[in-house]
CSV table of C-alpha atoms and ligand atoms in Angstrom, one decimal:
chain,number,residue,atom,x,y,z
B,57,UNK,CA,67.1,96.0,17.4
B,58,UNK,CA,70.5,95.5,16.0
B,59,UNK,CA,69.3,93.3,18.4
B,60,UNK,CA,70.9,96.2,20.4
B,61,UNK,CA,68.7,99.1,19.9
B,62,UNK,CA,66.6,98.0,23.0
B,63,UNK,CA,66.5,99.6,26.2
B,64,UNK,CA,69.0,98.5,29.0
B,65,UNK,CA,68.7,94.7,29.6
B,66,UNK,CA,65.9,93.9,32.0
B,67,UNK,CA,65.4,91.2,34.5
B,68,UNK,CA,62.7,88.8,34.9
B,69,UNK,CA,60.8,91.1,37.4
B,70,UNK,CA,61.1,94.0,34.8
B,71,UNK,CA,58.6,92.0,32.5
B,72,UNK,CA,55.8,93.2,34.6
B,73,UNK,CA,56.3,96.6,33.3
B,74,UNK,CA,56.2,95.5,29.5
B,75,UNK,CA,53.2,96.6,27.2
B,76,UNK,CA,50.3,94.0,28.0
B,77,UNK,CA,49.7,92.1,24.9
B,78,UNK,CA,46.0,92.0,23.7
B,79,UNK,CA,43.6,88.9,24.9
B,80,UNK,CA,44.1,87.6,21.5
B,81,UNK,CA,47.7,87.7,21.0
B,82,UNK,CA,48.0,86.3,24.4
B,83,UNK,CA,45.7,83.2,23.8
B,84,UNK,CA,48.1,82.7,20.9
B,85,UNK,CA,51.0,82.5,23.4
B,86,UNK,CA,48.9,80.4,25.6
B,87,UNK,CA,48.3,77.9,23.0
B,88,UNK,CA,51.8,77.5,22.3
B,89,UNK,CA,52.8,77.2,26.0
B,90,UNK,CA,50.0,74.4,26.3
B,91,UNK,CA,51.7,72.8,23.3
B,92,UNK,CA,54.9,73.0,25.0
B,93,UNK,CA,53.8,71.9,28.2
B,94,UNK,CA,52.2,68.5,26.5
B,95,UNK,CA,56.0,67.8,25.1
B,96,UNK,CA,57.3,68.2,28.3
B,97,UNK,CA,55.0,65.8,29.8
B,98,UNK,CA,55.4,63.4,27.0
B,99,UNK,CA,58.9,63.6,27.8
B,100,UNK,CA,58.8,62.5,31.4
B,101,UNK,CA,58.7,65.8,32.8
B,102,UNK,CA,61.6,67.5,31.3
B,103,UNK,CA,63.0,68.8,27.8
B,104,UNK,CA,66.3,70.4,26.6
B,105,UNK,CA,66.2,74.1,26.4
B,106,UNK,CA,67.2,73.7,22.8
B,107,UNK,CA,63.9,71.8,22.4
B,108,UNK,CA,62.1,74.6,24.5
B,109,UNK,CA,63.5,77.4,22.2
B,110,UNK,CA,63.0,75.4,19.0
B,111,UNK,CA,59.4,75.2,19.7
B,112,UNK,CA,59.3,78.8,21.1
B,113,UNK,CA,60.7,80.3,17.7
B,114,UNK,CA,59.6,77.6,15.2
B,115,UNK,CA,56.7,75.6,16.5
B,116,UNK,CA,54.7,75.6,13.1
B,117,UNK,CA,52.0,78.4,13.2
B,118,UNK,CA,52.6,79.4,16.9
B,119,UNK,CA,56.4,80.1,17.1
B,120,UNK,CA,57.8,83.2,16.9
B,121,UNK,CA,59.3,83.1,13.6
B,122,UNK,CA,56.3,81.0,12.2
B,123,UNK,CA,53.5,82.9,13.2
B,124,UNK,CA,52.3,86.2,11.6
B,125,UNK,CA,53.4,88.7,14.1
B,126,UNK,CA,55.6,91.9,12.9
B,127,UNK,CA,59.3,91.1,14.2
B,128,UNK,CA,61.7,93.2,12.1
B,129,UNK,CA,61.9,97.1,12.5
B,130,UNK,CA,60.2,100.0,14.1
B,131,UNK,CA,57.1,97.9,15.0
B,132,UNK,CA,58.5,94.8,15.8
B,133,UNK,CA,61.0,93.4,18.4
B,134,UNK,CA,64.3,94.2,17.0
B,135,UNK,CA,66.0,95.9,14.0
B,136,UNK,CA,68.8,93.9,12.2
B,137,UNK,CA,71.4,95.5,9.6
B,138,UNK,CA,69.8,95.0,6.5
B,139,UNK,CA,66.8,96.5,8.0
B,140,UNK,CA,68.5,99.6,9.4
B,141,UNK,CA,70.3,100.5,6.1
B,142,UNK,CA,70.5,99.6,2.5
B,143,UNK,CA,74.3,100.0,2.7
B,144,UNK,CA,74.8,96.8,4.6
B,145,UNK,CA,73.6,94.7,1.8
B,146,UNK,CA,75.2,96.9,-1.0
B,147,UNK,CA,78.5,96.6,0.9
B,148,UNK,CA,77.6,92.7,0.7
B,149,UNK,CA,76.9,92.9,-2.8
B,150,UNK,CA,80.3,94.6,-3.7
B,151,UNK,CA,82.2,91.7,-1.7
B,152,UNK,CA,79.9,89.0,-3.5
B,153,UNK,CA,81.2,90.5,-6.6
B,154,UNK,CA,84.9,89.7,-5.7
B,155,UNK,CA,83.8,86.4,-4.6
B,156,UNK,CA,82.2,85.7,-8.0
B,157,UNK,CA,85.3,86.7,-9.9
B,158,UNK,CA,87.6,84.5,-7.7
B,159,UNK,CA,85.4,81.6,-7.6
B,160,UNK,CA,83.3,81.9,-10.8
B,161,UNK,CA,80.4,80.8,-9.4
B,162,UNK,CA,77.4,83.2,-9.8
B,163,UNK,CA,74.4,81.6,-8.0
B,164,UNK,CA,73.7,82.9,-4.4
B,165,UNK,CA,71.9,81.3,-1.7
B,166,UNK,CA,70.8,83.3,1.2
B,167,UNK,CA,69.8,81.5,4.3
B,168,UNK,CA,67.3,83.0,6.9
B,169,UNK,CA,66.0,85.8,4.9
B,170,UNK,CA,63.8,87.5,7.4
B,171,UNK,CA,61.5,90.2,5.7
B,172,UNK,CA,63.6,90.0,2.4
B,173,UNK,CA,65.0,93.2,2.4
B,174,UNK,CA,68.6,92.3,2.2
B,175,UNK,CA,68.2,90.0,-0.8
B,176,UNK,CA,66.2,93.0,-2.3
B,177,UNK,CA,69.1,95.6,-1.7
B,178,UNK,CA,71.7,93.3,-2.4
B,179,UNK,CA,70.2,91.9,-5.9
B,180,UNK,CA,69.4,95.7,-6.7
B,181,UNK,CA,73.1,96.5,-6.0
B,182,UNK,CA,74.5,93.6,-8.2
B,183,UNK,CA,72.2,94.9,-11.0
B,184,UNK,CA,73.6,98.3,-10.6
B,185,UNK,CA,77.2,96.8,-11.1
B,186,UNK,CA,75.8,94.6,-14.0
B,187,UNK,CA,76.6,91.4,-12.2
B,188,UNK,CA,73.3,89.9,-11.6
B,189,UNK,CA,73.5,86.2,-10.4
B,190,UNK,CA,72.0,83.6,-12.4
B,191,UNK,CA,69.7,82.7,-9.6
B,192,UNK,CA,68.9,84.0,-5.9
B,193,UNK,CA,68.0,81.0,-3.9
B,194,UNK,CA,66.3,81.6,-0.6
B,195,UNK,CA,66.0,79.0,2.3
B,196,UNK,CA,63.7,80.0,5.0
B,197,UNK,CA,62.8,77.9,7.8
B,198,UNK,CA,59.4,80.0,8.6
B,199,UNK,CA,56.3,79.6,6.1
B,200,UNK,CA,55.1,82.8,7.0
B,201,UNK,CA,58.5,84.7,6.4
B,202,UNK,CA,58.9,82.9,3.2
B,203,UNK,CA,55.6,84.3,2.1
B,204,UNK,CA,56.3,87.8,3.4
B,205,UNK,CA,59.8,87.7,1.5
B,206,UNK,CA,57.9,86.7,-2.0
B,207,UNK,CA,55.4,89.3,-1.3
B,208,UNK,CA,58.0,92.1,-0.9
B,209,UNK,CA,60.3,91.1,-3.7
B,210,UNK,CA,57.3,91.1,-6.0
B,211,UNK,CA,56.1,94.4,-4.9
B,212,UNK,CA,59.3,96.2,-4.9
B,213,UNK,CA,61.6,94.3,-7.9
B,214,UNK,CA,59.0,92.8,-10.1
B,215,UNK,CA,61.6,92.7,-13.0
B,216,UNK,CA,64.0,90.3,-10.9
B,217,UNK,CA,61.2,87.8,-9.5
B,218,UNK,CA,61.9,85.3,-11.9
B,219,UNK,CA,65.5,85.1,-10.7
B,220,UNK,CA,64.4,84.0,-7.0
B,221,UNK,CA,63.7,80.4,-5.8
B,222,UNK,CA,62.5,79.3,-2.7
B,223,UNK,CA,64.1,75.9,-1.6
B,224,UNK,CA,62.7,73.6,1.3
B,225,UNK,CA,66.2,72.2,2.5
B,226,UNK,CA,69.7,72.9,1.5
B,227,UNK,CA,70.5,71.9,-2.2
B,228,UNK,CA,71.7,68.6,-3.5
B,229,UNK,CA,75.3,67.8,-3.1
B,230,UNK,CA,77.4,69.1,-5.1
B,231,UNK,CA,76.4,72.8,-4.7
B,232,UNK,CA,78.4,75.8,-6.2
B,233,UNK,CA,77.8,79.1,-5.2
B,234,UNK,CA,77.9,81.9,-2.5
B,235,UNK,CA,75.9,81.0,0.7
B,236,UNK,CA,75.2,84.3,2.7
B,237,UNK,CA,73.5,84.8,5.9
B,238,UNK,CA,73.0,87.5,8.5
B,239,UNK,CA,71.8,86.9,12.1
B,240,UNK,CA,70.9,83.3,11.1
B,241,UNK,CA,73.3,81.3,13.8
B,242,UNK,CA,71.8,83.3,16.6
B,243,UNK,CA,68.5,82.1,15.9
B,244,UNK,CA,69.4,78.4,16.4
B,245,UNK,CA,68.5,77.1,19.4
B,246,UNK,CA,71.0,76.2,22.2
B,247,UNK,CA,71.7,74.1,24.7
B,248,UNK,CA,72.6,75.6,28.3
B,249,UNK,CA,75.3,74.1,30.6
B,250,UNK,CA,75.6,75.1,34.3
B,251,UNK,CA,79.0,74.5,35.9
B,252,UNK,CA,78.8,74.4,39.6
B,253,UNK,CA,81.6,73.2,42.0
B,254,UNK,CA,83.1,70.2,40.4
B,255,UNK,CA,79.9,69.2,38.4
B,256,UNK,CA,78.7,70.2,34.9
B,257,UNK,CA,74.6,70.2,34.3
B,258,UNK,CA,72.5,70.9,31.2
B,259,UNK,CA,69.4,73.1,32.4
B,260,UNK,CA,66.6,71.4,31.1
B,261,UNK,CA,62.9,73.0,31.0
B,262,UNK,CA,60.4,71.5,33.4
B,263,UNK,CA,57.1,72.3,34.8
B,264,UNK,CA,56.0,73.3,38.4
B,265,UNK,CA,52.9,72.2,40.1
B,266,UNK,CA,50.9,75.0,38.5
B,267,UNK,CA,52.3,74.0,35.3
B,268,UNK,CA,54.8,76.9,34.7
B,269,UNK,CA,57.8,76.4,33.0
B,270,UNK,CA,61.1,76.0,35.6
B,271,UNK,CA,64.7,75.3,35.2
B,272,UNK,CA,65.8,71.7,36.0
B,273,UNK,CA,69.6,70.8,36.2
B,274,UNK,CA,70.5,67.4,35.4
B,275,UNK,CA,73.7,65.6,33.8
B,276,UNK,CA,73.9,66.3,30.2
B,277,UNK,CA,73.2,63.1,27.9
B,278,UNK,CA,74.3,64.5,24.7
B,279,UNK,CA,77.8,63.4,24.0
B,280,UNK,CA,78.7,66.5,22.0
B,281,UNK,CA,77.4,68.6,24.9
B,282,UNK,CA,79.6,66.8,27.1
B,283,UNK,CA,82.6,67.1,25.1
B,284,UNK,CA,81.9,70.7,24.7
B,285,UNK,CA,81.9,71.0,28.3
B,286,UNK,CA,85.4,69.5,29.0
B,287,UNK,CA,86.5,72.1,26.2
B,288,UNK,CA,85.2,74.8,27.9
B,289,UNK,CA,86.6,73.9,31.2
B,290,UNK,CA,90.2,73.7,29.5
B,291,UNK,CA,89.6,77.6,27.9
B,292,UNK,CA,90.2,79.2,31.5
B,293,UNK,CA,91.7,77.7,34.4
B,294,UNK,CA,89.1,79.5,36.9
B,295,UNK,CA,86.3,77.4,35.2
B,296,UNK,CA,88.2,74.2,35.8
B,297,UNK,CA,88.6,75.3,39.4
B,298,UNK,CA,84.8,76.3,40.5
B,299,UNK,CA,85.2,73.8,43.3
B,300,UNK,CA,87.5,75.8,45.0
B,301,UNK,CA,84.4,78.5,45.4
B,302,UNK,CA,81.5,77.0,47.3
B,303,UNK,CA,78.3,78.8,46.0
B,304,UNK,CA,79.7,79.7,42.6
B,305,UNK,CA,78.3,78.9,39.3
B,306,UNK,CA,78.8,79.7,35.8
B,307,UNK,CA,76.2,79.4,33.1
B,308,UNK,CA,76.7,79.4,29.3
B,309,UNK,CA,75.5,78.1,26.1
B,310,UNK,CA,76.6,75.6,23.3
B,311,UNK,CA,75.1,76.0,19.8
B,312,UNK,CA,75.2,72.6,18.3
B,313,UNK,CA,72.8,73.3,15.7
B,314,UNK,CA,74.9,75.8,14.2
B,315,UNK,CA,78.1,73.5,14.2
B,316,UNK,CA,75.8,70.9,12.6
B,317,UNK,CA,74.7,73.5,10.0
B,318,UNK,CA,78.4,74.5,8.9
B,319,UNK,CA,79.1,70.8,8.6
B,320,UNK,CA,76.1,70.3,6.5
B,321,UNK,CA,77.1,73.3,4.4
B,322,UNK,CA,80.7,72.0,3.9
B,323,UNK,CA,79.2,68.6,2.7
B,324,UNK,CA,77.0,69.8,-0.2
B,325,UNK,CA,79.2,72.9,-1.1
B,326,UNK,CA,81.7,71.8,-4.0
B,327,UNK,CA,83.0,75.3,-4.7
B,328,UNK,CA,82.3,78.5,-3.7
B,329,UNK,CA,82.2,80.4,-0.2
B,330,UNK,CA,80.0,81.0,3.0
B,331,UNK,CA,79.8,84.4,4.4
B,332,UNK,CA,78.1,84.4,7.7
B,333,UNK,CA,77.5,87.8,10.1
B,334,UNK,CA,76.2,87.7,13.5
B,335,UNK,CA,77.2,88.9,16.9
B,336,UNK,CA,79.3,87.0,19.1
B,337,UNK,CA,82.8,86.4,20.4
B,338,UNK,CA,86.0,83.9,19.9
B,339,UNK,CA,85.7,81.0,22.6
B,340,UNK,CA,88.3,83.1,24.7
B,341,UNK,CA,86.3,85.8,25.1
B,342,UNK,CA,82.6,83.8,25.0
B,343,UNK,CA,83.4,81.7,27.8
B,344,UNK,CA,85.0,84.2,29.7
B,345,UNK,CA,84.5,83.6,33.7
B,346,UNK,CA,83.0,87.0,34.0
B,347,UNK,CA,80.4,86.0,31.5
B,348,UNK,CA,78.7,84.0,34.1
B,349,UNK,CA,75.5,84.2,33.3
B,350,UNK,CA,75.9,83.4,29.6
B,351,UNK,CA,74.5,85.5,26.3
B,352,UNK,CA,71.0,84.1,26.4
B,353,UNK,CA,68.9,87.3,25.4
B,354,UNK,CA,65.1,88.1,24.8
B,355,UNK,CA,63.7,90.7,22.7
B,356,UNK,CA,59.8,91.8,23.3
B,357,UNK,CA,58.7,95.0,21.9
B,358,UNK,CA,62.4,96.6,21.8
B,359,UNK,CA,62.7,95.8,25.4
B,360,UNK,CA,65.6,93.4,25.9
B,361,UNK,CA,65.5,91.2,29.1
B,362,UNK,CA,66.8,87.5,30.5
B,363,UNK,CA,63.4,85.7,30.8
B,364,UNK,CA,62.8,82.8,28.1
B,365,UNK,CA,59.6,81.7,29.7
B,366,UNK,CA,57.9,85.1,29.2
B,367,UNK,CA,55.1,84.8,26.8
B,368,UNK,CA,56.5,82.2,24.5
B,369,UNK,CA,55.9,83.0,20.8
B,370,UNK,CA,55.4,86.7,21.3
B,371,UNK,CA,59.2,87.3,22.2
B,372,UNK,CA,62.7,86.5,20.3
B,373,UNK,CA,65.0,84.5,22.1
B,374,UNK,CA,68.5,84.5,20.8
B,375,UNK,CA,72.1,83.7,22.2
B,376,UNK,CA,75.6,85.1,21.1
B,377,UNK,CA,77.7,83.0,18.3
B,378,UNK,CA,81.2,81.3,19.6
B,379,UNK,CA,83.1,81.9,16.5
B,380,UNK,CA,85.7,79.6,17.4
B,381,UNK,CA,83.3,76.6,17.2
B,382,UNK,CA,82.1,77.8,13.8
B,383,UNK,CA,85.7,78.0,12.5
B,384,UNK,CA,86.7,74.5,14.1
B,385,UNK,CA,83.5,73.0,12.3
B,386,UNK,CA,84.4,74.5,9.1
B,387,UNK,CA,88.2,73.4,9.4
B,388,UNK,CA,87.1,69.8,10.3
B,389,UNK,CA,84.6,69.6,7.7
B,390,UNK,CA,87.0,70.5,4.9
B,391,UNK,CA,86.2,74.1,4.4
B,392,UNK,CA,89.0,77.0,4.7
B,393,UNK,CA,88.5,80.0,6.9
B,394,UNK,CA,89.5,83.1,4.7
B,395,UNK,CA,88.7,86.0,6.8
B,396,UNK,CA,87.2,86.9,10.2
B,397,UNK,CA,86.9,90.7,11.3
B,398,UNK,CA,84.3,92.9,13.0
B,399,UNK,CA,81.2,94.6,11.2
B,400,UNK,CA,82.9,97.8,11.4
B,401,UNK,CA,86.2,97.0,9.9
B,402,UNK,CA,84.3,94.5,7.1
B,403,UNK,CA,82.2,97.6,5.8
B,404,UNK,CA,84.7,100.1,6.1
B,405,UNK,CA,87.1,98.2,4.1
B,406,UNK,CA,84.4,96.7,1.8
B,407,UNK,CA,82.7,99.6,0.0
B,408,UNK,CA,81.0,101.7,2.2
B,409,UNK,CA,83.3,104.7,1.6
B,410,UNK,CA,82.7,104.6,-2.2
B,411,UNK,CA,78.8,103.8,-1.9
B,412,UNK,CA,78.6,107.1,0.0
B,413,UNK,CA,80.9,109.5,-1.8
B,414,UNK,CA,78.5,111.1,-4.0
B,415,UNK,CA,76.0,112.2,-1.3
B,416,UNK,CA,75.0,115.6,-1.3
B,417,UNK,CA,75.7,117.6,1.8
B,418,UNK,CA,73.2,120.1,0.9
B,419,UNK,CA,70.4,117.3,0.8
B,420,UNK,CA,70.7,117.9,4.9
B,421,UNK,CA,67.9,115.4,5.8
B,422,UNK,CA,69.1,112.5,3.5
B,423,UNK,CA,72.6,113.3,4.3
B,424,UNK,CA,72.0,113.2,8.3
B,425,UNK,CA,69.7,110.0,7.8
B,426,UNK,CA,72.8,108.4,6.0
B,427,UNK,CA,75.3,109.5,8.6
B,428,UNK,CA,72.9,108.0,11.3
B,429,UNK,CA,72.8,104.8,9.4
B,430,UNK,CA,76.6,104.7,9.2
B,431,UNK,CA,76.9,105.3,12.9
B,432,UNK,CA,74.5,102.6,13.8
B,433,UNK,CA,76.3,100.2,11.4
B,434,UNK,CA,79.9,100.7,12.8
B,435,UNK,CA,80.2,102.5,16.0
B,436,UNK,CA,81.8,100.1,18.6
B,437,UNK,CA,79.0,100.6,21.0
B,438,UNK,CA,76.4,100.2,18.4
B,439,UNK,CA,76.7,97.3,16.1
B,440,UNK,CA,80.6,97.8,14.7
B,441,UNK,CA,82.3,95.7,17.2
B,442,UNK,CA,79.8,92.9,18.6
B,443,UNK,CA,78.8,91.9,15.3
B,444,UNK,CA,81.5,90.1,13.3
B,445,UNK,CA,81.8,88.6,9.8
B,446,UNK,CA,83.4,85.1,9.0
B,447,UNK,CA,84.3,83.8,5.5
B,448,UNK,CA,84.6,80.1,4.7
B,449,UNK,CA,85.3,78.7,1.2
B,450,UNK,CA,85.8,75.4,-0.4
B,451,UNK,CA,88.2,75.1,-3.2
B,452,UNK,CA,90.4,78.3,-3.7
B,453,UNK,CA,91.4,80.3,-0.9
B,454,UNK,CA,89.8,83.8,-1.2
B,455,UNK,CA,90.9,87.2,-0.3
B,456,UNK,CA,88.2,89.9,0.1
B,457,UNK,CA,89.2,93.7,0.2
B,458,UNK,CA,86.6,93.6,3.2
B,459,UNK,CA,89.2,91.8,5.4
B,460,UNK,CA,92.0,94.0,4.5
B,461,UNK,CA,91.8,96.5,7.1
B,462,UNK,CA,91.8,93.9,10.0
B,463,UNK,CA,91.6,90.1,9.9
B,464,UNK,CA,91.2,88.5,13.3
B,465,UNK,CA,91.5,85.1,12.3
B,466,UNK,CA,94.7,84.4,14.5
B,467,UNK,CA,92.4,84.7,17.5
B,468,UNK,CA,89.8,82.1,16.4
W,188,SAM,C1,67.1,86.7,13.2
W,188,SAM,S1,66.3,86.6,11.7
W,188,SAM,C2,67.4,87.5,10.7
W,188,SAM,C3,66.9,87.6,9.5
W,188,SAM,C4,67.5,88.4,8.5
W,188,SAM,N1,68.5,87.7,8.0
W,188,SAM,C5,67.9,89.6,8.7
W,188,SAM,O1,68.8,89.7,9.1
W,188,SAM,O2,67.1,90.6,9.1
W,188,SAM,C6,66.7,84.7,11.8
W,188,SAM,C7,65.9,84.3,10.5
W,188,SAM,O3,66.7,82.9,10.1
W,188,SAM,C8,65.5,82.1,9.7
W,188,SAM,N2,65.9,80.6,10.4
W,188,SAM,C9,66.3,80.2,11.4
W,188,SAM,N3,67.0,79.0,11.3
W,188,SAM,C10,66.9,78.5,10.1
W,188,SAM,C11,67.0,77.4,9.4
W,188,SAM,N4,67.7,76.5,10.0
W,188,SAM,N5,67.2,77.6,8.0
W,188,SAM,C12,66.6,78.6,7.5
W,188,SAM,N6,66.3,79.7,8.2
W,188,SAM,C13,66.5,79.8,9.4
W,188,SAM,C14,64.4,82.7,11.1
W,188,SAM,O4,63.2,81.9,10.3
W,188,SAM,C15,64.4,84.0,10.4
W,188,SAM,O5,64.1,84.5,9.2
């Protein structure tokens, strides 16, 4: 989906109606389940949800992103913007050219490149504009996806393959260049907090007597999580006064890994920029009292539901991004926030109109298909409003056309 295209969000019970996996695929999920059960037992009966999510998505050879299942596109579980339309990557390419001109940095680093389609369309547009980067680096956590990216790039753009290099970890300090990532942060493991009356709990994952995964609430031990809980309470009066309402609870997520990731990037980046696209909100919206069940979502074969314990390894698990925490981590670590806007505003101001101006309306099929893609990328009820773009920079303050329609930095 644009992690949106699925049918309506389903509850845990609705999972019973989802298509059954084949016995072989189910056995794969069972192996991962056993691995997580062993981890829980080895840690005295509970692990944090972040640890559970990390294993469910990234356990070598078994996790959702590490195993060989088809994840992206029509036969997968969701469709991301670059999978939906080349226009998305082409607009990004046009903004990268502006960054190259303003920073004089010509190396690109994409983190979490999925199927590799964004890298292909982006570098093709740069080639068309006579702005090929010296190097296009890719950092991908999943060995299986890295392999898939290499095959796709070799097959579609063999003449540019030599410019690509895959990294095993972030580049050495000092790195100069442009870092881009689409839907990376939402795929990072989150901690879950539960506010209940005057107490705050972390939601851990434990096992019932039959070995099934269950929630176990206990005091958060991680001091960063404790601090995040205090800050969340300060955002909305009603969260600080849940104790006035017996039985009321509020569940939400904190993405400590995304904050650490931004700090690591700030540390290695000497000069250049970071463009991050993801779905999410500012902190005041994210932690709004009405969002009392959090934003955790699972995607299984284009069905969206809320049970992260369903078929581990066979479904995606994701949470929205609190962009205020990203901006704060950036500011605290020496980066400047140079823009924050919705995907629709970013694309409309960033070249979508010019890229489509030569479309032939008499080629009805093609014209209709491109119109459909533009709607999916920009309509508020599709990806246009929920998805945001944030621009961070080290060195010069940058000014990109894509943020000139609307820049919502003041809301962060
Ligand atoms: C939701 S997918 C998005 C893929 C692609 N960017 C797209 O838009 O289609 C998340 C991607 O990030 C990768 N990933 C997650 N955490 C990562 C990390 N810390 N470093 C590098 N890649 C990571 C996953 O393996 C996967 O390729």
